[in-house]
Coordinates of C-alpha atoms in Angstrom, one line a residue:
M1229 CA -94.5 239.2 -27.9
A1230 CA -94.1 238.2 -31.6
E1231 CA -91.1 235.9 -32.2
A1232 CA -90.6 237.5 -35.6
V1233 CA -88.7 240.4 -34.0
D1234 CA -86.9 238.3 -31.4
A1235 CA -83.6 238.5 -33.4
D1236 CA -83.5 242.3 -33.4
E1237 CA -84.6 243.1 -29.9
P1238 CA -81.7 244.7 -28.0
S1239 CA -80.5 243.2 -24.8
D1240 CA -81.5 245.0 -21.6
A1241 CA -80.3 242.6 -19.0
G1242 CA -76.7 241.9 -19.7
G1243 CA -77.1 238.9 -22.0
F1244 CA -77.2 238.3 -25.7
T1245 CA -80.3 238.4 -28.0
V1246 CA -81.0 235.8 -30.6
G1247 CA -79.8 238.1 -33.3
Q1248 CA -76.5 238.7 -31.5
V1249 CA -76.0 234.9 -30.9
S1250 CA -76.8 234.2 -34.5
A1251 CA -74.2 236.6 -35.7
R1252 CA -71.6 235.4 -33.2
L1253 CA -72.0 231.7 -33.9
G1254 CA -72.9 231.8 -37.6
V1255 CA -76.2 229.9 -37.2
T1256 CA -79.7 230.9 -38.2
V1257 CA -82.2 232.4 -35.9
R1258 CA -84.6 229.7 -37.0
A1259 CA -82.0 227.0 -35.8
L1260 CA -81.7 228.8 -32.4
H1261 CA -85.5 228.9 -32.0
H1262 CA -85.7 225.2 -32.9
W1263 CA -83.0 224.2 -30.4
D1264 CA -84.8 226.1 -27.7
E1265 CA -88.1 224.4 -28.6
I1266 CA -86.7 220.9 -28.3
G1267 CA -84.7 221.7 -25.2
L1268 CA -81.3 221.3 -26.7
A1269 CA -80.0 224.8 -26.0
R1270 CA -82.3 227.1 -24.2
P1271 CA -81.7 230.7 -23.1
S1272 CA -81.4 231.1 -19.4
S1273 CA -83.5 234.2 -19.2
R1274 CA -85.8 236.6 -21.1
T1275 CA -85.9 240.3 -21.4
A1276 CA -88.6 242.3 -19.7
A1277 CA -90.4 242.3 -23.1
G1278 CA -90.3 238.5 -23.2
Y1279 CA -87.4 238.1 -25.7
R1280 CA -84.9 235.2 -25.4
L1281 CA -81.7 236.2 -23.7
Y1282 CA -78.6 234.0 -23.7
G1283 CA -75.9 234.2 -20.9
A1284 CA -72.2 233.2 -21.1
G1285 CA -73.0 229.6 -20.1
D1286 CA -75.7 229.4 -22.7
L1287 CA -73.2 230.6 -25.4
E1288 CA -70.7 227.9 -24.3
R1289 CA -73.4 225.2 -24.7
L1290 CA -74.4 226.6 -28.1
H1291 CA -70.8 226.7 -29.2
R1292 CA -70.5 223.0 -28.4
V1293 CA -73.7 222.2 -30.2
V1294 CA -72.3 224.0 -33.3
V1295 CA -69.0 222.1 -33.1
Y1296 CA -70.7 218.7 -32.9
R1297 CA -73.2 219.6 -35.6
E1298 CA -70.3 220.5 -37.9
L1299 CA -68.7 217.2 -37.1
G1300 CA -71.9 215.6 -38.5
L1301 CA -73.6 214.4 -35.3
D1302 CA -77.4 214.6 -35.3
L1303 CA -79.3 216.5 -32.6
D1304 CA -80.1 213.5 -30.6
A1305 CA -76.5 212.4 -30.5
I1306 CA -75.4 215.9 -29.6
R1307 CA -77.9 216.0 -26.7
A1308 CA -76.5 212.6 -25.4
V1309 CA -72.9 213.9 -25.6
L1310 CA -73.8 217.1 -23.7
D1311 CA -76.3 215.7 -21.2
D1312 CA -75.7 212.0 -20.6
S1313 CA -72.9 211.4 -18.2
T1314 CA -72.8 207.7 -19.3
A1315 CA -72.5 208.5 -23.0
D1316 CA -69.5 207.0 -24.8
V1317 CA -68.3 210.3 -26.4
P1318 CA -65.1 208.8 -27.9
G1319 CA -67.2 206.0 -29.3
A1320 CA -69.7 208.4 -30.8
L1321 CA -66.9 210.4 -32.4
R1322 CA -65.2 207.3 -33.7
A1323 CA -68.5 206.2 -35.4
Q1324 CA -68.8 209.6 -36.9
R1325 CA -65.2 209.5 -38.1
A1326 CA -66.0 206.2 -39.8
Q1327 CA -68.9 207.8 -41.6
V1328 CA -66.7 210.7 -42.6
D1329 CA -64.2 208.3 -44.0
E1330 CA -66.9 206.6 -46.0
R1331 CA -68.1 209.9 -47.4
I1332 CA -64.5 210.9 -48.3
E1333 CA -64.1 207.6 -50.2
R1334 CA -67.4 208.1 -52.0
L1335 CA -66.4 211.7 -52.9
Q1336 CA -63.0 210.4 -54.2
R1337 CA -64.8 207.9 -56.4
L1338 CA -67.1 210.6 -57.6
G1339 CA -64.1 212.8 -58.4
T1340 CA -62.5 210.1 -60.3
G1341 CA -65.7 209.5 -62.3
L1342 CA -66.0 213.2 -63.0
D1343 CA -62.4 213.3 -64.3
R1344 CA -63.1 210.3 -66.6
M1345 CA -66.3 211.9 -67.8
I1346 CA -64.5 215.2 -68.6
E1347 CA -61.7 213.3 -70.4
A1348 CA -64.2 211.3 -72.3
H1349 CA -66.0 214.4 -73.5
E1350 CA -62.6 215.9 -74.6
R1351 CA -61.0 212.8 -76.1
G1352 CA -63.9 210.5 -76.9
L1353 CA -61.9 207.3 -76.1
L1354 CA -60.0 206.7 -72.9
L1355 CA -57.5 204.2 -74.4
T1356 CA -53.9 204.7 -75.3
V1357 CA -52.9 204.5 -79.0
E1358 CA -51.3 201.1 -78.3
Q1359 CA -54.5 199.8 -76.7
Q1360 CA -56.6 201.1 -79.6
A1361 CA -54.4 199.3 -82.1
A1362 CA -54.4 196.1 -80.1
L1363 CA -58.2 196.1 -79.7
F1364 CA -59.4 197.5 -83.1
G1365 CA -56.8 196.2 -85.5
P1366 CA -54.2 197.7 -87.8
D1367 CA -56.8 199.5 -89.9
W1368 CA -57.9 201.6 -86.9
D1369 CA -56.8 205.3 -87.0
P1370 CA -56.4 206.8 -83.5
R1371 CA -57.3 210.2 -85.0
W1372 CA -60.9 209.1 -85.6
P1373 CA -62.2 209.8 -82.0
A1374 CA -61.0 213.4 -82.2
Q1375 CA -62.5 213.7 -85.6
A1376 CA -65.8 212.4 -84.4
R1377 CA -65.8 214.8 -81.5
R1378 CA -65.2 217.8 -83.8
R1379 CA -68.0 216.6 -86.1
Y1380 CA -70.6 215.3 -83.5
G1381 CA -69.5 216.9 -80.2
D1382 CA -72.6 219.1 -79.9
T1383 CA -75.1 216.3 -80.4
A1384 CA -77.1 214.3 -77.9
Q1385 CA -75.6 211.1 -79.4
W1386 CA -72.0 212.2 -78.6
R1387 CA -73.1 212.9 -75.0
Q1388 CA -74.6 209.4 -74.8
Y1389 CA -71.5 207.9 -76.3
V1390 CA -69.1 209.5 -73.8
E1391 CA -71.3 208.5 -70.9
R1392 CA -70.7 204.9 -71.9
A1393 CA -67.0 205.5 -72.8
A1394 CA -66.2 207.0 -69.4
S1395 CA -67.0 203.7 -67.7
R1396 CA -65.2 201.5 -70.1
G1397 CA -61.7 200.1 -69.9
P1398 CA -59.8 197.9 -72.4
E1399 CA -61.7 194.8 -71.4
E1400 CA -65.1 196.4 -72.0
W1401 CA -64.0 197.9 -75.3
G1402 CA -62.6 194.5 -76.3
A1403 CA -66.1 193.0 -75.9
V1404 CA -67.5 195.8 -78.1
A1405 CA -64.8 195.2 -80.7
D1406 CA -65.5 191.5 -80.7
A1407 CA -69.3 192.1 -81.1
V1408 CA -68.6 194.4 -84.1
T1409 CA -66.2 191.8 -85.7
A1410 CA -68.7 189.0 -85.2
L1411 CA -71.5 191.1 -86.8
D1412 CA -69.3 192.0 -89.8
R1413 CA -68.5 188.3 -90.3
A1414 CA -72.2 187.4 -90.1
L1415 CA -73.1 190.1 -92.6
G1416 CA -70.5 188.9 -95.0
E1417 CA -71.6 185.3 -94.7
A1418 CA -75.3 186.3 -95.2
M1419 CA -74.4 188.2 -98.4
D1420 CA -72.4 185.2 -99.7
A1421 CA -75.4 182.9 -98.9
G1422 CA -77.7 185.1 -101.0
V1423 CA -79.8 186.4 -98.1
A1424 CA -82.3 188.8 -99.6
P1425 CA -83.0 192.2 -98.2
G1426 CA -86.4 192.2 -96.6
S1427 CA -86.2 188.5 -95.6
A1428 CA -86.7 187.5 -92.0
E1429 CA -83.0 186.6 -91.8
A1430 CA -81.9 190.0 -93.2
N1431 CA -84.2 191.9 -90.9
A1432 CA -82.8 190.0 -87.9
L1433 CA -79.3 191.1 -89.0
A1434 CA -80.5 194.7 -89.2
E1435 CA -81.8 194.5 -85.7
R1436 CA -78.6 192.9 -84.5
H1437 CA -76.7 195.8 -86.0
R1438 CA -78.9 198.2 -83.9
E1439 CA -78.2 196.2 -80.8
V1440 CA -74.4 196.2 -81.4
F1441 CA -74.5 199.9 -82.2
A1442 CA -76.2 200.6 -78.9
S1443 CA -72.8 200.1 -77.3
Y1444 CA -72.2 203.6 -78.6
F1445 CA -75.6 205.2 -78.3
P1446 CA -79.3 204.2 -78.8
L1447 CA -80.0 203.9 -82.6
T1448 CA -83.5 204.3 -84.0
R1449 CA -84.4 202.6 -87.2
G1450 CA -84.6 206.0 -88.9
M1451 CA -81.1 206.8 -87.7
Q1452 CA -80.0 203.4 -88.9
V1453 CA -81.2 204.3 -92.4
C1454 CA -79.0 207.4 -92.3
L1455 CA -76.1 205.3 -91.2
G1456 CA -76.7 202.8 -94.1
R1457 CA -76.6 205.7 -96.5
M1458 CA -73.3 206.8 -95.0
Y1459 CA -71.8 203.3 -95.1
A1460 CA -72.5 203.2 -98.8
S1461 CA -71.4 206.7 -99.7
D1462 CA -68.5 207.6 -97.3
P1463 CA -65.2 206.3 -98.7
G1464 CA -63.9 205.3 -95.3
F1465 CA -67.0 203.3 -94.3
A1466 CA -67.4 201.8 -97.7
A1467 CA -63.8 200.7 -97.7
H1468 CA -64.3 199.0 -94.3
Y1469 CA -67.4 197.0 -95.4
D1470 CA -66.1 196.2 -98.8
G1471 CA -63.0 195.0 -97.1
V1472 CA -65.1 192.4 -95.4
R1473 CA -66.9 191.5 -98.7
V1474 CA -66.9 193.4 -102.0
G1475 CA -70.3 195.1 -102.3
L1476 CA -71.2 194.6 -98.6
A1477 CA -71.8 198.3 -97.9
A1478 CA -74.4 198.6 -100.7
W1479 CA -76.0 195.3 -99.8
F1480 CA -76.3 196.2 -96.1
R1481 CA -77.9 199.6 -97.0
R1482 CA -80.6 197.7 -98.9
V1483 CA -81.0 195.4 -95.8
V1484 CA -81.5 198.4 -93.5
D1485 CA -83.9 200.1 -95.9
A1486 CA -86.0 197.0 -96.3
N1487 CA -86.2 196.5 -92.5
A1488 CA -87.2 200.1 -92.0
R1489 CA -90.0 199.7 -94.5
A1490 CA -91.2 196.6 -92.6
H1491 CA -91.6 198.9 -89.6
G1492 CA -93.4 201.7 -91.4
I1493 CA -90.4 203.9 -92.1
D1494 CA -89.8 205.4 -95.6
P1495 CA -86.1 205.2 -96.2
D1496 CA -86.3 208.0 -98.7
T1497 CA -87.5 210.5 -96.1
A1498 CA -85.9 209.0 -92.9
T1499 CA -84.0 211.5 -90.8
W1500 CA -81.5 211.4 -87.9
S1501 CA -84.0 211.5 -85.1

């Protein structure tokens, strides 16, 4: 007879059909068929029409299969527990318990990571106000991360930034701050030395800026041109760079524009992409 109707055939011999067992134990008909085929849990009889029929003893074995499967044992281990009189059942369960503990630990780490990712999306920077002041200096405004979120929170770059921020603590942010400070110092020294925009040294500084900025999110040269414009025109950014050297913001914009041209990008038409 066709197996497709096995689950629905009514019992005619005082046992339970596949469909009835499936409903009682909360397992699929397909699983019951598979366990029968591999000899793990077979029905003790069949109906006159040839359908599987499970007795009380069969149900007890199936129940034990379900329990051990829910505990995480694979089918071979379950078979050994049920059929091998020499099997070390406590040992098998202890080994499974150790695996469960490992999974719990992994899930706890995952939960912590998700909490930090959520917080990074909402706050932008997972540092206290005191830590921010210590790392970024007295000119740092702790309101800036929240302002950046309101301005850029729906962009791909913000998502890339928070993915990095979620995994960083004070030590990692300290390294980023040191890299930014060193770059600012190098830019000021280059301007003092008369380094010309478009020169090999100036282009190297532009590329160094992109590398340092990658601590926040990947920066294309076209995006860098847009940043250079903002550094020169935004009062806050201009004040920062001109605080390093007077005129540095405008000089660095020319450096970025010249480096973009060297790579086939027209600064006048460059966009944030």
